[in-house]
Amino acid sequence: MAYDNDNIFAKILRGEIPSEKLYEDDETYVFMDIMPRAEGHCLIIPKTPCRNMLDASDDQLTACLRTTRLMGHAVMKAFGAGGVTVQQFNEGVGGQEVFHLHYHVLPRHEGVSLRPPGKMEDMAVLKANADKIRAALAGM
Ligand code: AMP
């Protein structure tokens, strides 16, 4: 399957639609998921195009996983979480909805289940949670 330059995350990377940015480096960009399944749910994407893990280069995967690990530490610190769940889906039948490679990072607490998908977060809450993660990153 070909990469679609007009997918939502490509538009976020070009600044055509807004995102709550948490972190970036030369190869990756991180922002809040607008329909979080846990407080602090964020997404890590490569700055260069690929649909998912199946067509990603070794360099894209390495860069994304390095940033995913960083964000795992950051969200655990920001929310006092005991662990972190990482999710990554490939193609529609694999559960993927946006066709630009991304890793979900979800801070987890004992006894707290993930929320059901598809519920838009209040933007003030999203920003407050982003502030906590940015503060945690700044102290790392
Ligand atoms: P999936 O492709 O199944 O891994 O899911 C795509 C994820 O992107 C979902 O968790 C959505 O909530 C999230 N999402 C979709 N549009 C946006 C957006 N504009 N900004 C931030 N997150 C988004």
PDB file of C-alpha atoms and ligand atoms in Angstrom:
ATOM      1  CA  MET A   1       0.000   0.000   0.000  1.00  0.00           C
ATOM      2  CA  ALA A   2       1.271   3.486  -0.851  1.00  0.00           C
ATOM      3  CA  TYR A   3       1.874   6.219   1.691  1.00  0.00           C
ATOM      4  CA  ASP A   4      -0.825   8.930   1.595  1.00  0.00           C
ATOM      5  CA  ASN A   5       0.713  12.393   2.000  1.00  0.00           C
ATOM      6  CA  ASP A   6      -2.631  13.744   3.201  1.00  0.00           C
ATOM      7  CA  ASN A   7      -3.048  11.517   6.261  1.00  0.00           C
ATOM      8  CA  ILE A   8      -3.748  13.391   9.515  1.00  0.00           C
ATOM      9  CA  PHE A   9      -0.277  12.910  10.992  1.00  0.00           C
ATOM     10  CA  ALA A  10       1.429  14.135   7.796  1.00  0.00           C
ATOM     11  CA  LYS A  11      -0.726  17.276   8.098  1.00  0.00           C
ATOM     12  CA  ILE A  12       0.312  17.637  11.760  1.00  0.00           C
ATOM     13  CA  LEU A  13       3.988  17.354  10.747  1.00  0.00           C
ATOM     14  CA  ARG A  14       3.485  20.079   8.117  1.00  0.00           C
ATOM     15  CA  GLY A  15       1.714  22.272  10.672  1.00  0.00           C
ATOM     16  CA  GLU A  16      -1.516  22.231   8.666  1.00  0.00           C
ATOM     17  CA  ILE A  17      -3.558  21.024  11.637  1.00  0.00           C
ATOM     18  CA  PRO A  18      -2.766  21.683  15.302  1.00  0.00           C
ATOM     19  CA  SER A  19      -1.303  19.247  17.813  1.00  0.00           C
ATOM     20  CA  GLU A  20      -0.332  19.417  21.480  1.00  0.00           C
ATOM     21  CA  LYS A  21       3.407  18.981  21.007  1.00  0.00           C
ATOM     22  CA  LEU A  22       5.443  17.298  23.744  1.00  0.00           C
ATOM     23  CA  TYR A  23       8.844  16.671  22.199  1.00  0.00           C
ATOM     24  CA  GLU A  24      10.758  16.545  18.935  1.00  0.00           C
ATOM     25  CA  ASP A  25      14.228  15.690  17.707  1.00  0.00           C
ATOM     26  CA  ASP A  26      15.687  15.447  14.200  1.00  0.00           C
ATOM     27  CA  GLU A  27      13.854  12.213  13.421  1.00  0.00           C
ATOM     28  CA  THR A  28      10.742  12.038  15.595  1.00  0.00           C
ATOM     29  CA  TYR A  29       7.789  14.131  16.813  1.00  0.00           C
ATOM     30  CA  VAL A  30       5.584  13.496  19.872  1.00  0.00           C
ATOM     31  CA  PHE A  31       2.128  14.871  20.647  1.00  0.00           C
ATOM     32  CA  MET A  32      -0.948  14.139  22.758  1.00  0.00           C
ATOM     33  CA  ASP A  33      -3.567  11.695  21.474  1.00  0.00           C
ATOM     34  CA  ILE A  34      -6.820  13.677  21.267  1.00  0.00           C
ATOM     35  CA  MET A  35      -8.870  10.605  22.247  1.00  0.00           C
ATOM     36  CA  PRO A  36      -6.715   9.319  25.124  1.00  0.00           C
ATOM     37  CA  ARG A  37      -7.271   5.836  26.478  1.00  0.00           C
ATOM     38  CA  ALA A  38      -5.312   6.798  29.613  1.00  0.00           C
ATOM     39  CA  GLU A  39      -4.329  10.104  31.199  1.00  0.00           C
ATOM     40  CA  GLY A  40      -1.137  11.156  29.398  1.00  0.00           C
ATOM     41  CA  HIS A  41      -1.663   8.968  26.294  1.00  0.00           C
ATOM     42  CA  CYS A  42       0.741  10.261  23.643  1.00  0.00           C
ATOM     43  CA  LEU A  43       1.883   9.343  20.132  1.00  0.00           C
ATOM     44  CA  ILE A  44       5.410   9.051  18.704  1.00  0.00           C
ATOM     45  CA  ILE A  45       5.837   9.423  14.942  1.00  0.00           C
ATOM     46  CA  PRO A  46       8.785   9.580  12.549  1.00  0.00           C
ATOM     47  CA  LYS A  47       9.219  12.878  10.708  1.00  0.00           C
ATOM     48  CA  THR A  48       9.735  10.993   7.450  1.00  0.00           C
ATOM     49  CA  PRO A  49       6.956   9.087   5.668  1.00  0.00           C
ATOM     50  CA  CYS A  50       6.061   5.433   6.159  1.00  0.00           C
ATOM     51  CA  ARG A  51       2.670   3.770   6.657  1.00  0.00           C
ATOM     52  CA  ASN A  52       3.590   1.535   9.579  1.00  0.00           C
ATOM     53  CA  MET A  53       6.179  -0.926  10.900  1.00  0.00           C
ATOM     54  CA  LEU A  54       5.919  -3.065   7.762  1.00  0.00           C
ATOM     55  CA  ASP A  55       7.419  -0.480   5.375  1.00  0.00           C
ATOM     56  CA  ALA A  56       9.528   1.450   7.917  1.00  0.00           C
ATOM     57  CA  SER A  57      13.299   1.571   7.577  1.00  0.00           C
ATOM     58  CA  ASP A  58      15.605   0.334  10.310  1.00  0.00           C
ATOM     59  CA  ASP A  59      16.515   3.971  11.020  1.00  0.00           C
ATOM     60  CA  GLN A  60      12.862   5.030  11.383  1.00  0.00           C
ATOM     61  CA  LEU A  61      12.146   2.129  13.747  1.00  0.00           C
ATOM     62  CA  THR A  62      15.258   2.768  15.817  1.00  0.00           C
ATOM     63  CA  ALA A  63      14.510   6.484  16.152  1.00  0.00           C
ATOM     64  CA  CYS A  64      10.869   5.882  17.066  1.00  0.00           C
ATOM     65  CA  LEU A  65      11.691   3.236  19.662  1.00  0.00           C
ATOM     66  CA  ARG A  66      14.362   5.443  21.233  1.00  0.00           C
ATOM     67  CA  THR A  67      11.820   8.257  21.581  1.00  0.00           C
ATOM     68  CA  THR A  68       9.127   5.812  22.730  1.00  0.00           C
ATOM     69  CA  ARG A  69      11.381   4.701  25.576  1.00  0.00           C
ATOM     70  CA  LEU A  70      12.081   8.343  26.503  1.00  0.00           C
ATOM     71  CA  MET A  71       8.355   9.117  26.546  1.00  0.00           C
ATOM     72  CA  GLY A  72       7.671   5.993  28.611  1.00  0.00           C
ATOM     73  CA  HIS A  73       9.956   7.334  31.317  1.00  0.00           C
ATOM     74  CA  ALA A  74       8.472  10.838  30.976  1.00  0.00           C
ATOM     75  CA  VAL A  75       4.819   9.789  31.345  1.00  0.00           C
ATOM     76  CA  MET A  76       5.603   7.463  34.253  1.00  0.00           C
ATOM     77  CA  LYS A  77       7.291  10.359  36.029  1.00  0.00           C
ATOM     78  CA  ALA A  78       4.570  12.875  35.089  1.00  0.00           C
ATOM     79  CA  PHE A  79       1.685  10.734  36.364  1.00  0.00           C
ATOM     80  CA  GLY A  80       3.373   8.611  39.030  1.00  0.00           C
ATOM     81  CA  ALA A  81       2.549   5.549  36.946  1.00  0.00           C
ATOM     82  CA  GLY A  82       3.727   2.058  37.823  1.00  0.00           C
ATOM     83  CA  GLY A  83       4.146   0.956  34.223  1.00  0.00           C
ATOM     84  CA  VAL A  84       3.573   1.848  30.606  1.00  0.00           C
ATOM     85  CA  THR A  85       1.755   0.158  27.734  1.00  0.00           C
ATOM     86  CA  VAL A  86       3.076   0.621  24.184  1.00  0.00           C
ATOM     87  CA  GLN A  87       0.740  -0.106  21.267  1.00  0.00           C
ATOM     88  CA  GLN A  88       1.455  -0.076  17.534  1.00  0.00           C
ATOM     89  CA  PHE A  89      -0.984  -1.230  14.837  1.00  0.00           C
ATOM     90  CA  ASN A  90      -0.317  -2.252  11.231  1.00  0.00           C
ATOM     91  CA  GLU A  91      -2.888  -1.827   8.438  1.00  0.00           C
ATOM     92  CA  GLY A  92      -6.644  -1.671   8.892  1.00  0.00           C
ATOM     93  CA  VAL A  93      -7.137  -5.305   9.780  1.00  0.00           C
ATOM     94  CA  GLY A  94      -4.363  -4.897  12.330  1.00  0.00           C
ATOM     95  CA  GLY A  95      -6.290  -2.082  14.021  1.00  0.00           C
ATOM     96  CA  GLN A  96      -4.549   0.877  12.356  1.00  0.00           C
ATOM     97  CA  GLU A  97      -6.684   3.960  11.591  1.00  0.00           C
ATOM     98  CA  VAL A  98      -4.082   6.597  10.709  1.00  0.00           C
ATOM     99  CA  PHE A  99      -1.589   5.419   8.106  1.00  0.00           C
ATOM    100  CA  HIS A 100       1.603   7.112   9.261  1.00  0.00           C
ATOM    101  CA  LEU A 101       3.723   4.943  11.610  1.00  0.00           C
ATOM    102  CA  HIS A 102       2.978   5.732  15.262  1.00  0.00           C
ATOM    103  CA  TYR A 103       3.576   4.283  18.689  1.00  0.00           C
ATOM    104  CA  HIS A 104       1.035   4.806  21.463  1.00  0.00           C
ATOM    105  CA  VAL A 105       2.497   5.372  24.947  1.00  0.00           C
ATOM    106  CA  LEU A 106       0.010   4.874  27.793  1.00  0.00           C
ATOM    107  CA  PRO A 107       0.951   5.340  31.454  1.00  0.00           C
ATOM    108  CA  ARG A 108      -0.662   2.645  33.626  1.00  0.00           C
ATOM    109  CA  HIS A 109      -1.772   2.431  37.237  1.00  0.00           C
ATOM    110  CA  GLU A 110      -2.577  -0.681  39.258  1.00  0.00           C
ATOM    111  CA  GLY A 111      -6.221  -1.693  38.808  1.00  0.00           C
ATOM    112  CA  VAL A 112      -7.017   1.004  36.212  1.00  0.00           C
ATOM    113  CA  SER A 113      -8.202  -0.306  32.824  1.00  0.00           C
ATOM    114  CA  LEU A 114      -7.688   1.508  29.549  1.00  0.00           C
ATOM    115  CA  ARG A 115     -10.643   3.703  28.585  1.00  0.00           C
ATOM    116  CA  PRO A 116     -12.719   2.688  25.572  1.00  0.00           C
ATOM    117  CA  PRO A 117     -11.485   4.247  22.302  1.00  0.00           C
ATOM    118  CA  GLY A 118     -13.074   7.145  20.447  1.00  0.00           C
ATOM    119  CA  LYS A 119     -13.879   9.700  23.167  1.00  0.00           C
ATOM    120  CA  MET A 120     -12.492  13.186  22.511  1.00  0.00           C
ATOM    121  CA  GLU A 121     -10.690  14.740  25.496  1.00  0.00           C
ATOM    122  CA  ASP A 122     -11.526  18.187  26.832  1.00  0.00           C
ATOM    123  CA  MET A 123      -8.806  20.450  25.389  1.00  0.00           C
ATOM    124  CA  ALA A 124      -8.059  22.116  28.758  1.00  0.00           C
ATOM    125  CA  VAL A 125      -7.487  18.699  30.346  1.00  0.00           C
ATOM    126  CA  LEU A 126      -5.325  17.617  27.405  1.00  0.00           C
ATOM    127  CA  LYS A 127      -3.184  20.744  27.750  1.00  0.00           C
ATOM    128  CA  ALA A 128      -2.856  20.340  31.543  1.00  0.00           C
ATOM    129  CA  ASN A 129      -1.671  16.741  31.063  1.00  0.00           C
ATOM    130  CA  ALA A 130       0.720  17.877  28.324  1.00  0.00           C
ATOM    131  CA  ASP A 131       2.162  20.466  30.708  1.00  0.00           C
ATOM    132  CA  LYS A 132       2.880  17.697  33.242  1.00  0.00           C
ATOM    133  CA  ILE A 133       4.699  15.631  30.628  1.00  0.00           C
ATOM    134  CA  ARG A 134       6.697  18.619  29.342  1.00  0.00           C
ATOM    135  CA  ALA A 135       7.721  19.414  32.937  1.00  0.00           C
ATOM    136  CA  ALA A 136       8.792  15.799  33.500  1.00  0.00           C
ATOM    137  CA  LEU A 137      10.839  15.859  30.290  1.00  0.00           C
ATOM    138  CA  ALA A 138      12.493  19.122  31.268  1.00  0.00           C
ATOM    139  CA  GLY A 139      13.692  17.530  34.514  1.00  0.00           C
ATOM    140  CA  MET A 140      15.180  14.423  32.841  1.00  0.00           C
TER     141      MET A 140
HETATM  142  P1  AMP B   1      -4.449   3.856  15.332  1.00  0.00           P
HETATM  143  O1  AMP B   1      -4.151   4.224  13.892  1.00  0.00           O
HETATM  144  O2  AMP B   1      -5.517   2.828  15.466  1.00  0.00           O
HETATM  145  O3  AMP B   1      -3.213   3.502  16.088  1.00  0.00           O
HETATM  146  O4  AMP B   1      -5.093   5.110  16.049  1.00  0.00           O
HETATM  147  C1  AMP B   1      -4.854   6.435  15.688  1.00  0.00           C
HETATM  148  C2  AMP B   1      -4.829   7.284  16.913  1.00  0.00           C
HETATM  149  O5  AMP B   1      -4.692   8.634  16.507  1.00  0.00           O
HETATM  150  C3  AMP B   1      -6.084   7.212  17.796  1.00  0.00           C
HETATM  151  O6  AMP B   1      -5.693   6.894  19.136  1.00  0.00           O
HETATM  152  C4  AMP B   1      -6.679   8.613  17.702  1.00  0.00           C
HETATM  153  O7  AMP B   1      -7.264   9.024  18.906  1.00  0.00           O
HETATM  154  C5  AMP B   1      -5.469   9.453  17.339  1.00  0.00           C
HETATM  155  N1  AMP B   1      -5.755  10.675  16.601  1.00  0.00           N
HETATM  156  C6  AMP B   1      -6.521  10.800  15.498  1.00  0.00           C
HETATM  157  N2  AMP B   1      -6.510  12.064  15.055  1.00  0.00           N
HETATM  158  C7  AMP B   1      -5.696  12.766  15.887  1.00  0.00           C
HETATM  159  C8  AMP B   1      -5.278  14.134  15.973  1.00  0.00           C
HETATM  160  N3  AMP B   1      -5.693  15.031  15.085  1.00  0.00           N
HETATM  161  N4  AMP B   1      -4.451  14.487  16.970  1.00  0.00           N
HETATM  162  C9  AMP B   1      -4.041  13.573  17.877  1.00  0.00           C
HETATM  163  N5  AMP B   1      -4.396  12.274  17.865  1.00  0.00           N
HETATM  164  C10 AMP B   1      -5.215  11.873  16.883  1.00  0.00           C
END
